[in-house]
Amino acid sequence: MSVGFTVTHRKYVPYGHAHYAGNLVDGAYALAAFGDVATEVCIRLDGDEGLFASYSDVQFKAPMRAGDVLEIVATVARMGTRSRTIDFEARVVCRGRPDRSESAAEVLDPPVTAVTATGTVVVPPQ
């Protein structure tokens, strides 16, 4: 397990996380999810939770809303001695449809890419 190794999480965005008109969720929500999936990458590859060191690129491409189901994907792009470069993508795979009814929702096919990023994590020496 190394370069190309991928971990995927899915999470529902609760309405309590909406901060803006139209039930929009701030971009930091995706960054927190990226941190969670990066932690699993480090545990699986290194047996340690690791530490998120930096982002070299973050792009907000589409809105995330309360009622969305996000698919968060982390793929290892580079393995150093103690650092790992990881490519992240947050995709909206399901979306609430309050225009239809309070509990209506739909599966998005294809999913909508909301946020991408590249980040670096570090782990202790082995």
mmCIF file of N, CA and C in Angstrom:
data_model
loop_
_atom_site.group_PDB
_atom_site.id
_atom_site.type_symbol
_atom_site.label_atom_id
_atom_site.label_comp_id
_atom_site.label_asym_id
_atom_site.label_seq_id
_atom_site.Cartn_x
_atom_site.Cartn_y
_atom_site.Cartn_z
ATOM 1 N N MET A 1 0.841 -1.179 0.000
ATOM 2 C CA MET A 1 0.000 0.000 0.000
ATOM 3 C C MET A 1 0.885 1.242 0.000
ATOM 4 N N SER A 2 0.779 2.043 -1.041
ATOM 5 C CA SER A 2 1.556 3.283 -1.094
ATOM 6 C C SER A 2 0.934 4.225 -2.117
ATOM 7 N N VAL A 3 1.732 4.674 -3.093
ATOM 8 C CA VAL A 3 1.210 5.607 -4.091
ATOM 9 C C VAL A 3 0.019 4.965 -4.791
ATOM 10 N N GLY A 4 -1.055 5.738 -4.906
ATOM 11 C CA GLY A 4 -2.288 5.233 -5.490
ATOM 12 C C GLY A 4 -3.267 4.677 -4.468
ATOM 13 N N PHE A 5 -2.817 4.471 -3.238
ATOM 14 C CA PHE A 5 -3.691 3.972 -2.180
ATOM 15 C C PHE A 5 -4.806 4.995 -1.944
ATOM 16 N N THR A 6 -6.037 4.520 -1.840
ATOM 17 C CA THR A 6 -7.200 5.401 -1.728
ATOM 18 C C THR A 6 -8.073 5.011 -0.544
ATOM 19 N N VAL A 7 -8.566 6.020 0.154
ATOM 20 C CA VAL A 7 -9.543 5.835 1.222
ATOM 21 C C VAL A 7 -10.737 6.721 0.888
ATOM 22 N N THR A 8 -11.943 6.195 1.104
ATOM 23 C CA THR A 8 -13.162 6.940 0.825
ATOM 24 C C THR A 8 -14.059 6.957 2.052
ATOM 25 N N HIS A 9 -14.566 8.126 2.394
ATOM 26 C CA HIS A 9 -15.575 8.289 3.444
ATOM 27 C C HIS A 9 -16.818 8.892 2.795
ATOM 28 N N ARG A 10 -17.960 8.618 3.372
ATOM 29 C CA ARG A 10 -19.192 9.315 2.995
ATOM 30 C C ARG A 10 -19.796 9.909 4.244
ATOM 31 N N LYS A 11 -20.362 11.106 4.083
ATOM 32 C CA LYS A 11 -20.988 11.734 5.242
ATOM 33 C C LYS A 11 -22.140 12.611 4.800
ATOM 34 N N TYR A 12 -23.173 12.607 5.615
ATOM 35 C CA TYR A 12 -24.349 13.449 5.419
ATOM 36 C C TYR A 12 -24.050 14.821 6.011
ATOM 37 N N VAL A 13 -24.459 15.871 5.332
ATOM 38 C CA VAL A 13 -24.263 17.237 5.829
ATOM 39 C C VAL A 13 -25.543 17.658 6.546
ATOM 40 N N PRO A 14 -25.509 17.739 7.888
ATOM 41 C CA PRO A 14 -26.728 18.106 8.613
ATOM 42 C C PRO A 14 -27.095 19.579 8.415
ATOM 43 N N TYR A 15 -28.373 19.868 8.550
ATOM 44 C CA TYR A 15 -28.842 21.236 8.365
ATOM 45 C C TYR A 15 -28.253 22.190 9.395
ATOM 46 N N GLY A 16 -27.825 21.678 10.530
ATOM 47 C CA GLY A 16 -27.187 22.523 11.547
ATOM 48 C C GLY A 16 -25.854 23.099 11.096
ATOM 49 N N HIS A 17 -25.289 22.600 10.002
ATOM 50 C CA HIS A 17 -24.011 23.103 9.497
ATOM 51 C C HIS A 17 -24.165 24.173 8.416
ATOM 52 N N ALA A 18 -25.397 24.462 8.031
ATOM 53 C CA ALA A 18 -25.624 25.508 7.031
ATOM 54 C C ALA A 18 -25.339 26.866 7.672
ATOM 55 N N HIS A 19 -24.555 27.697 6.978
ATOM 56 C CA HIS A 19 -24.201 29.014 7.505
ATOM 57 C C HIS A 19 -24.698 30.159 6.632
ATOM 58 N N TYR A 20 -25.135 29.871 5.439
ATOM 59 C CA TYR A 20 -25.443 30.924 4.479
ATOM 60 C C TYR A 20 -26.795 30.676 3.827
ATOM 61 N N ALA A 21 -27.306 31.699 3.147
ATOM 62 C CA ALA A 21 -28.580 31.587 2.439
ATOM 63 C C ALA A 21 -28.541 30.388 1.492
ATOM 64 N N GLY A 22 -29.683 29.787 1.273
ATOM 65 C CA GLY A 22 -29.758 28.628 0.396
ATOM 66 C C GLY A 22 -29.212 27.371 1.033
ATOM 67 N N ASN A 23 -29.055 27.379 2.376
ATOM 68 C CA ASN A 23 -28.513 26.234 3.127
ATOM 69 C C ASN A 23 -27.086 25.880 2.717
ATOM 70 N N LEU A 24 -26.320 26.876 2.251
ATOM 71 C CA LEU A 24 -24.929 26.630 1.873
ATOM 72 C C LEU A 24 -24.072 26.338 3.098
ATOM 73 N N VAL A 25 -23.089 25.488 2.900
ATOM 74 C CA VAL A 25 -22.137 25.099 3.938
ATOM 75 C C VAL A 25 -20.781 25.693 3.556
ATOM 76 N N ASP A 26 -20.049 26.194 4.534
ATOM 77 C CA ASP A 26 -18.750 26.808 4.205
ATOM 78 C C ASP A 26 -17.724 25.765 3.775
ATOM 79 N N GLY A 27 -16.738 26.219 3.017
ATOM 80 C CA GLY A 27 -15.712 25.330 2.476
ATOM 81 C C GLY A 27 -14.898 24.621 3.535
ATOM 82 N N ALA A 28 -14.825 25.198 4.727
ATOM 83 C CA ALA A 28 -14.076 24.564 5.811
ATOM 84 C C ALA A 28 -14.667 23.204 6.177
ATOM 85 N N TYR A 29 -15.938 22.994 5.867
ATOM 86 C CA TYR A 29 -16.557 21.699 6.132
ATOM 87 C C TYR A 29 -15.841 20.601 5.361
ATOM 88 N N ALA A 30 -15.514 20.877 4.099
ATOM 89 C CA ALA A 30 -14.784 19.892 3.287
ATOM 90 C C ALA A 30 -13.374 19.700 3.815
ATOM 91 N N LEU A 31 -12.730 20.783 4.245
ATOM 92 C CA LEU A 31 -11.360 20.651 4.754
ATOM 93 C C LEU A 31 -11.324 19.785 6.016
ATOM 94 N N ALA A 32 -12.320 19.920 6.870
ATOM 95 C CA ALA A 32 -12.385 19.062 8.059
ATOM 96 C C ALA A 32 -12.560 17.602 7.643
ATOM 97 N N ALA A 33 -13.384 17.366 6.637
ATOM 98 C CA ALA A 33 -13.573 15.992 6.140
ATOM 99 C C ALA A 33 -12.287 15.451 5.527
ATOM 100 N N PHE A 34 -11.531 16.318 4.838
ATOM 101 C CA PHE A 34 -10.244 15.890 4.282
ATOM 102 C C PHE A 34 -9.307 15.467 5.413
ATOM 103 N N GLY A 35 -9.327 16.185 6.516
ATOM 104 C CA GLY A 35 -8.492 15.813 7.663
ATOM 105 C C GLY A 35 -8.864 14.445 8.209
ATOM 106 N N ASP A 36 -10.153 14.151 8.259
ATOM 107 C CA ASP A 36 -10.603 12.845 8.762
ATOM 108 C C ASP A 36 -10.127 11.709 7.860
ATOM 109 N N VAL A 37 -10.282 11.875 6.554
ATOM 110 C CA VAL A 37 -9.890 10.800 5.638
ATOM 111 C C VAL A 37 -8.360 10.673 5.586
ATOM 112 N N ALA A 38 -7.638 11.790 5.735
ATOM 113 C CA ALA A 38 -6.166 11.733 5.791
ATOM 114 C C ALA A 38 -5.707 10.954 7.015
ATOM 115 N N THR A 39 -6.424 11.108 8.121
ATOM 116 C CA THR A 39 -6.084 10.356 9.334
ATOM 117 C C THR A 39 -6.182 8.860 9.078
ATOM 118 N N GLU A 40 -7.231 8.438 8.394
ATOM 119 C CA GLU A 40 -7.352 7.002 8.082
ATOM 120 C C GLU A 40 -6.239 6.545 7.152
ATOM 121 N N VAL A 41 -5.869 7.368 6.164
ATOM 122 C CA VAL A 41 -4.750 7.019 5.277
ATOM 123 C C VAL A 41 -3.501 6.760 6.118
ATOM 124 N N CYS A 42 -3.183 7.669 7.034
ATOM 125 C CA CYS A 42 -1.977 7.517 7.862
ATOM 126 C C CYS A 42 -2.043 6.274 8.740
ATOM 127 N N ILE A 43 -3.202 6.023 9.330
ATOM 128 C CA ILE A 43 -3.350 4.831 10.176
ATOM 129 C C ILE A 43 -3.105 3.567 9.357
ATOM 130 N N ARG A 44 -3.697 3.509 8.188
ATOM 131 C CA ARG A 44 -3.561 2.304 7.364
ATOM 132 C C ARG A 44 -2.149 2.120 6.813
ATOM 133 N N LEU A 45 -1.500 3.224 6.438
ATOM 134 C CA LEU A 45 -0.154 3.102 5.855
ATOM 135 C C LEU A 45 0.952 3.044 6.904
ATOM 136 N N ASP A 46 0.760 3.741 8.019
ATOM 137 C CA ASP A 46 1.863 3.938 8.965
ATOM 138 C C ASP A 46 1.565 3.516 10.392
ATOM 139 N N GLY A 47 0.338 3.113 10.676
ATOM 140 C CA GLY A 47 0.013 2.727 12.041
ATOM 141 C C GLY A 47 0.033 3.898 13.003
ATOM 142 N N ASP A 48 -0.185 5.103 12.497
ATOM 143 C CA ASP A 48 -0.170 6.314 13.316
ATOM 144 C C ASP A 48 -1.142 7.311 12.685
ATOM 145 N N GLU A 49 -1.779 8.142 13.505
ATOM 146 C CA GLU A 49 -2.736 9.116 12.974
ATOM 147 C C GLU A 49 -2.074 10.197 12.132
ATOM 148 N N GLY A 50 -0.794 10.416 12.296
ATOM 149 C CA GLY A 50 -0.098 11.433 11.527
ATOM 150 C C GLY A 50 -0.522 12.833 11.916
ATOM 151 N N LEU A 51 0.001 13.805 11.197
ATOM 152 C CA LEU A 51 -0.276 15.217 11.453
ATOM 153 C C LEU A 51 -0.398 15.919 10.112
ATOM 154 N N PHE A 52 -1.476 16.658 9.924
ATOM 155 C CA PHE A 52 -1.664 17.402 8.680
ATOM 156 C C PHE A 52 -0.728 18.598 8.712
ATOM 157 N N ALA A 53 0.157 18.716 7.721
ATOM 158 C CA ALA A 53 1.162 19.785 7.714
ATOM 159 C C ALA A 53 0.739 20.987 6.878
ATOM 160 N N SER A 54 0.164 20.744 5.691
ATOM 161 C CA SER A 54 -0.166 21.888 4.825
ATOM 162 C C SER A 54 -1.045 21.466 3.668
ATOM 163 N N TYR A 55 -1.663 22.480 3.073
ATOM 164 C CA TYR A 55 -2.318 22.328 1.774
ATOM 165 C C TYR A 55 -1.494 23.111 0.768
ATOM 166 N N SER A 56 -1.285 22.547 -0.414
ATOM 167 C CA SER A 56 -0.607 23.290 -1.464
ATOM 168 C C SER A 56 -1.601 23.787 -2.503
ATOM 169 N N ASP A 57 -2.825 23.296 -2.461
ATOM 170 C CA ASP A 57 -3.825 23.713 -3.425
ATOM 171 C C ASP A 57 -5.205 23.354 -2.892
ATOM 172 N N VAL A 58 -6.118 24.320 -2.890
ATOM 173 C CA VAL A 58 -7.516 24.070 -2.539
ATOM 174 C C VAL A 58 -8.363 24.799 -3.571
ATOM 175 N N GLN A 59 -9.323 24.098 -4.147
ATOM 176 C CA GLN A 59 -10.206 24.723 -5.133
ATOM 177 C C GLN A 59 -11.654 24.399 -4.801
ATOM 178 N N PHE A 60 -12.446 25.464 -4.667
ATOM 179 C CA PHE A 60 -13.876 25.331 -4.405
ATOM 180 C C PHE A 60 -14.583 25.418 -5.757
ATOM 181 N N LYS A 61 -15.172 24.316 -6.177
ATOM 182 C CA LYS A 61 -15.691 24.203 -7.543
ATOM 183 C C LYS A 61 -17.211 24.265 -7.637
ATOM 184 N N ALA A 62 -17.906 23.863 -6.599
ATOM 185 C CA ALA A 62 -19.373 23.857 -6.613
ATOM 186 C C ALA A 62 -19.855 23.934 -5.163
ATOM 187 N N PRO A 63 -21.076 24.410 -4.951
ATOM 188 C CA PRO A 63 -21.566 24.540 -3.574
ATOM 189 C C PRO A 63 -21.848 23.197 -2.915
ATOM 190 N N MET A 64 -21.682 23.196 -1.604
ATOM 191 C CA MET A 64 -22.128 22.094 -0.758
ATOM 192 C C MET A 64 -23.267 22.660 0.075
ATOM 193 N N ARG A 65 -24.330 21.863 0.237
ATOM 194 C CA ARG A 65 -25.510 22.335 0.955
ATOM 195 C C ARG A 65 -25.892 21.348 2.060
ATOM 196 N N ALA A 66 -26.559 21.873 3.075
ATOM 197 C CA ALA A 66 -27.166 20.987 4.062
ATOM 198 C C ALA A 66 -28.102 20.046 3.325
ATOM 199 N N GLY A 67 -28.099 18.786 3.738
ATOM 200 C CA GLY A 67 -28.902 17.772 3.069
ATOM 201 C C GLY A 67 -28.135 16.997 2.019
ATOM 202 N N ASP A 68 -26.903 17.431 1.723
ATOM 203 C CA ASP A 68 -26.066 16.697 0.773
ATOM 204 C C ASP A 68 -25.459 15.467 1.440
ATOM 205 N N VAL A 69 -25.160 14.471 0.633
ATOM 206 C CA VAL A 69 -24.294 13.368 1.051
ATOM 207 C C VAL A 69 -23.002 13.556 0.266
ATOM 208 N N LEU A 70 -21.905 13.685 1.001
ATOM 209 C CA LEU A 70 -20.598 13.899 0.382
ATOM 210 C C LEU A 70 -19.811 12.602 0.358
ATOM 211 N N GLU A 71 -19.092 12.408 -0.722
ATOM 212 C CA GLU A 71 -18.117 11.324 -0.833
ATOM 213 C C GLU A 71 -16.754 12.003 -0.803
ATOM 214 N N ILE A 72 -15.964 11.672 0.201
ATOM 215 C CA ILE A 72 -14.654 12.288 0.397
ATOM 216 C C ILE A 72 -13.602 11.248 0.038
ATOM 217 N N VAL A 73 -12.771 11.551 -0.958
ATOM 218 C CA VAL A 73 -11.777 10.596 -1.445
ATOM 219 C C VAL A 73 -10.380 11.167 -1.239
ATOM 220 N N ALA A 74 -9.500 10.349 -0.684
ATOM 221 C CA ALA A 74 -8.091 10.705 -0.510
ATOM 222 C C ALA A 74 -7.252 9.662 -1.233
ATOM 223 N N THR A 75 -6.368 10.126 -2.112
ATOM 224 C CA THR A 75 -5.492 9.230 -2.868
ATOM 225 C C THR A 75 -4.051 9.657 -2.659
ATOM 226 N N VAL A 76 -3.215 8.730 -2.230
ATOM 227 C CA VAL A 76 -1.803 9.044 -1.987
ATOM 228 C C VAL A 76 -1.119 9.285 -3.334
ATOM 229 N N ALA A 77 -0.505 10.472 -3.469
ATOM 230 C CA ALA A 77 0.171 10.849 -4.711
ATOM 231 C C ALA A 77 1.683 10.693 -4.618
ATOM 232 N N ARG A 78 2.220 10.812 -3.381
ATOM 233 C CA ARG A 78 3.671 10.704 -3.201
ATOM 234 C C ARG A 78 3.959 10.223 -1.794
ATOM 235 N N MET A 79 4.968 9.361 -1.675
ATOM 236 C CA MET A 79 5.413 8.859 -0.368
ATOM 237 C C MET A 79 6.850 9.288 -0.145
ATOM 238 N N GLY A 80 7.071 10.092 0.883
ATOM 239 C CA GLY A 80 8.429 10.418 1.289
ATOM 240 C C GLY A 80 8.809 9.563 2.478
ATOM 241 N N THR A 81 9.940 9.857 3.075
ATOM 242 C CA THR A 81 10.368 9.100 4.248
ATOM 243 C C THR A 81 9.372 9.263 5.390
ATOM 244 N N ARG A 82 8.960 10.516 5.657
ATOM 245 C CA ARG A 82 7.994 10.783 6.722
ATOM 246 C C ARG A 82 6.786 11.571 6.244
ATOM 247 N N SER A 83 6.779 12.011 5.013
ATOM 248 C CA SER A 83 5.652 12.801 4.513
ATOM 249 C C SER A 83 4.917 12.042 3.412
ATOM 250 N N ARG A 84 3.659 12.357 3.306
ATOM 251 C CA ARG A 84 2.831 11.783 2.259
ATOM 252 C C ARG A 84 2.045 12.923 1.612
ATOM 253 N N THR A 85 2.079 13.016 0.301
ATOM 254 C CA THR A 85 1.265 13.986 -0.425
ATOM 255 C C THR A 85 -0.009 13.275 -0.842
ATOM 256 N N ILE A 86 -1.139 13.914 -0.542
ATOM 257 C CA ILE A 86 -2.437 13.284 -0.772
ATOM 258 C C ILE A 86 -3.304 14.213 -1.615
ATOM 259 N N ASP A 87 -3.950 13.652 -2.633
ATOM 260 C CA ASP A 87 -4.935 14.381 -3.424
ATOM 261 C C ASP A 87 -6.312 14.090 -2.848
ATOM 262 N N PHE A 88 -7.094 15.146 -2.653
ATOM 263 C CA PHE A 88 -8.427 15.029 -2.058
ATOM 264 C C PHE A 88 -9.490 15.489 -3.033
ATOM 265 N N GLU A 89 -10.667 14.873 -2.915
ATOM 266 C CA GLU A 89 -11.817 15.333 -3.676
ATOM 267 C C GLU A 89 -13.070 15.118 -2.834
ATOM 268 N N ALA A 90 -13.896 16.152 -2.747
ATOM 269 C CA ALA A 90 -15.204 16.058 -2.099
ATOM 270 C C ALA A 90 -16.257 16.147 -3.195
ATOM 271 N N ARG A 91 -17.053 15.086 -3.300
ATOM 272 C CA ARG A 91 -18.097 15.029 -4.331
ATOM 273 C C ARG A 91 -19.464 14.976 -3.664
ATOM 274 N N VAL A 92 -20.425 15.681 -4.238
ATOM 275 C CA VAL A 92 -21.811 15.585 -3.783
ATOM 276 C C VAL A 92 -22.440 14.420 -4.545
ATOM 277 N N VAL A 93 -22.829 13.365 -3.805
ATOM 278 C CA VAL A 93 -23.411 12.181 -4.442
ATOM 279 C C VAL A 93 -24.929 12.123 -4.290
ATOM 280 N N CYS A 94 -25.458 12.817 -3.285
ATOM 281 C CA CYS A 94 -26.906 12.931 -3.086
ATOM 282 C C CYS A 94 -27.192 14.360 -2.639
ATOM 283 N N ARG A 95 -28.372 14.860 -2.994
ATOM 284 C CA ARG A 95 -28.703 16.240 -2.631
ATOM 285 C C ARG A 95 -30.160 16.307 -2.201
ATOM 286 N N GLY A 96 -30.396 17.032 -1.097
ATOM 287 C CA GLY A 96 -31.755 17.290 -0.649
ATOM 288 C C GLY A 96 -32.492 18.127 -1.681
ATOM 289 N N ARG A 97 -33.793 17.913 -1.787
ATOM 290 C CA ARG A 97 -34.628 18.652 -2.746
ATOM 291 C C ARG A 97 -35.808 19.290 -2.008
ATOM 292 N N PRO A 98 -35.537 20.310 -1.182
ATOM 293 C CA PRO A 98 -36.626 20.938 -0.429
ATOM 294 C C PRO A 98 -37.658 21.614 -1.333
ATOM 295 N N ASP A 99 -37.322 21.830 -2.601
ATOM 296 C CA ASP A 99 -38.291 22.387 -3.547
ATOM 297 C C ASP A 99 -39.427 21.393 -3.832
ATOM 298 N N ARG A 100 -39.167 20.091 -3.620
ATOM 299 C CA ARG A 100 -40.190 19.054 -3.837
ATOM 300 C C ARG A 100 -41.001 18.790 -2.577
ATOM 301 N N SER A 101 -40.276 18.606 -1.449
ATOM 302 C CA SER A 101 -40.907 18.436 -0.135
ATOM 303 C C SER A 101 -39.804 18.554 0.910
ATOM 304 N N GLU A 102 -40.180 18.624 2.171
ATOM 305 C CA GLU A 102 -39.191 18.820 3.237
ATOM 306 C C GLU A 102 -38.164 17.700 3.312
ATOM 307 N N SER A 103 -38.555 16.471 2.948
ATOM 308 C CA SER A 103 -37.633 15.343 3.085
ATOM 309 C C SER A 103 -37.206 14.740 1.750
ATOM 310 N N ALA A 104 -37.538 15.378 0.640
ATOM 311 C CA ALA A 104 -37.174 14.839 -0.673
ATOM 312 C C ALA A 104 -35.673 14.972 -0.911
ATOM 313 N N ALA A 105 -35.109 14.005 -1.614
ATOM 314 C CA ALA A 105 -33.682 14.011 -1.962
ATOM 315 C C ALA A 105 -33.504 13.176 -3.218
ATOM 316 N N GLU A 106 -32.336 13.358 -3.854
ATOM 317 C CA GLU A 106 -32.061 12.593 -5.066
ATOM 318 C C GLU A 106 -30.595 12.197 -5.123
ATOM 319 N N VAL A 107 -30.324 11.117 -5.846
ATOM 320 C CA VAL A 107 -28.959 10.689 -6.127
ATOM 321 C C VAL A 107 -28.479 11.475 -7.337
ATOM 322 N N LEU A 108 -27.288 12.029 -7.268
ATOM 323 C CA LEU A 108 -26.724 12.771 -8.393
ATOM 324 C C LEU A 108 -25.870 11.828 -9.227
ATOM 325 N N ASP A 109 -26.219 11.697 -10.488
ATOM 326 C CA ASP A 109 -25.479 10.825 -11.391
ATOM 327 C C ASP A 109 -25.246 11.590 -12.688
ATOM 328 N N PRO A 110 -24.057 12.095 -12.883
ATOM 329 C CA PRO A 110 -22.845 11.850 -12.106
ATOM 330 C C PRO A 110 -22.782 12.751 -10.874
ATOM 331 N N PRO A 111 -21.936 12.380 -9.899
ATOM 332 C CA PRO A 111 -21.722 13.247 -8.737
ATOM 333 C C PRO A 111 -21.128 14.586 -9.170
ATOM 334 N N VAL A 112 -21.296 15.590 -8.311
ATOM 335 C CA VAL A 112 -20.755 16.927 -8.563
ATOM 336 C C VAL A 112 -19.506 17.119 -7.703
ATOM 337 N N THR A 113 -18.377 17.431 -8.330
ATOM 338 C CA THR A 113 -17.155 17.714 -7.580
ATOM 339 C C THR A 113 -17.288 19.095 -6.956
ATOM 340 N N ALA A 114 -17.246 19.151 -5.628
ATOM 341 C CA ALA A 114 -17.422 20.411 -4.905
ATOM 342 C C ALA A 114 -16.092 21.045 -4.524
ATOM 343 N N VAL A 115 -15.153 20.243 -4.025
ATOM 344 C CA VAL A 115 -13.867 20.769 -3.546
ATOM 345 C C VAL A 115 -12.764 19.782 -3.903
ATOM 346 N N THR A 116 -11.633 20.299 -4.368
ATOM 347 C CA THR A 116 -10.434 19.483 -4.549
ATOM 348 C C THR A 116 -9.298 20.140 -3.783
ATOM 349 N N ALA A 117 -8.323 19.341 -3.415
ATOM 350 C CA ALA A 117 -7.166 19.877 -2.694
ATOM 351 C C ALA A 117 -6.010 18.897 -2.796
ATOM 352 N N THR A 118 -4.824 19.416 -2.561
ATOM 353 C CA THR A 118 -3.625 18.597 -2.382
ATOM 354 C C THR A 118 -3.051 18.984 -1.031
ATOM 355 N N GLY A 119 -2.717 17.988 -0.230
ATOM 356 C CA GLY A 119 -2.205 18.265 1.097
ATOM 357 C C GLY A 119 -1.043 17.365 1.429
ATOM 358 N N THR A 120 -0.319 17.754 2.467
ATOM 359 C CA THR A 120 0.817 16.976 2.953
ATOM 360 C C THR A 120 0.585 16.622 4.415
ATOM 361 N N VAL A 121 0.781 15.340 4.729
ATOM 362 C CA VAL A 121 0.753 14.870 6.102
ATOM 363 C C VAL A 121 2.127 14.334 6.461
ATOM 364 N N VAL A 122 2.445 14.367 7.745
ATOM 365 C CA VAL A 122 3.713 13.803 8.211
ATOM 366 C C VAL A 122 3.403 12.774 9.287
ATOM 367 N N VAL A 123 4.277 11.765 9.350
ATOM 368 C CA VAL A 123 4.150 10.699 10.336
ATOM 369 C C VAL A 123 5.476 10.559 11.067
ATOM 370 N N PRO A 124 5.445 9.982 12.274
ATOM 371 C CA PRO A 124 6.697 9.813 13.019
ATOM 372 C C PRO A 124 7.644 8.840 12.311
ATOM 373 N N PRO A 125 8.927 8.930 12.597
ATOM 374 C CA PRO A 125 9.851 7.962 12.016
ATOM 375 C C PRO A 125 9.503 6.550 12.472
ATOM 376 N N GLN A 126 9.716 5.606 11.598
ATOM 377 C CA GLN A 126 9.381 4.206 11.918
ATOM 378 C C GLN A 126 10.500 3.575 12.717
#
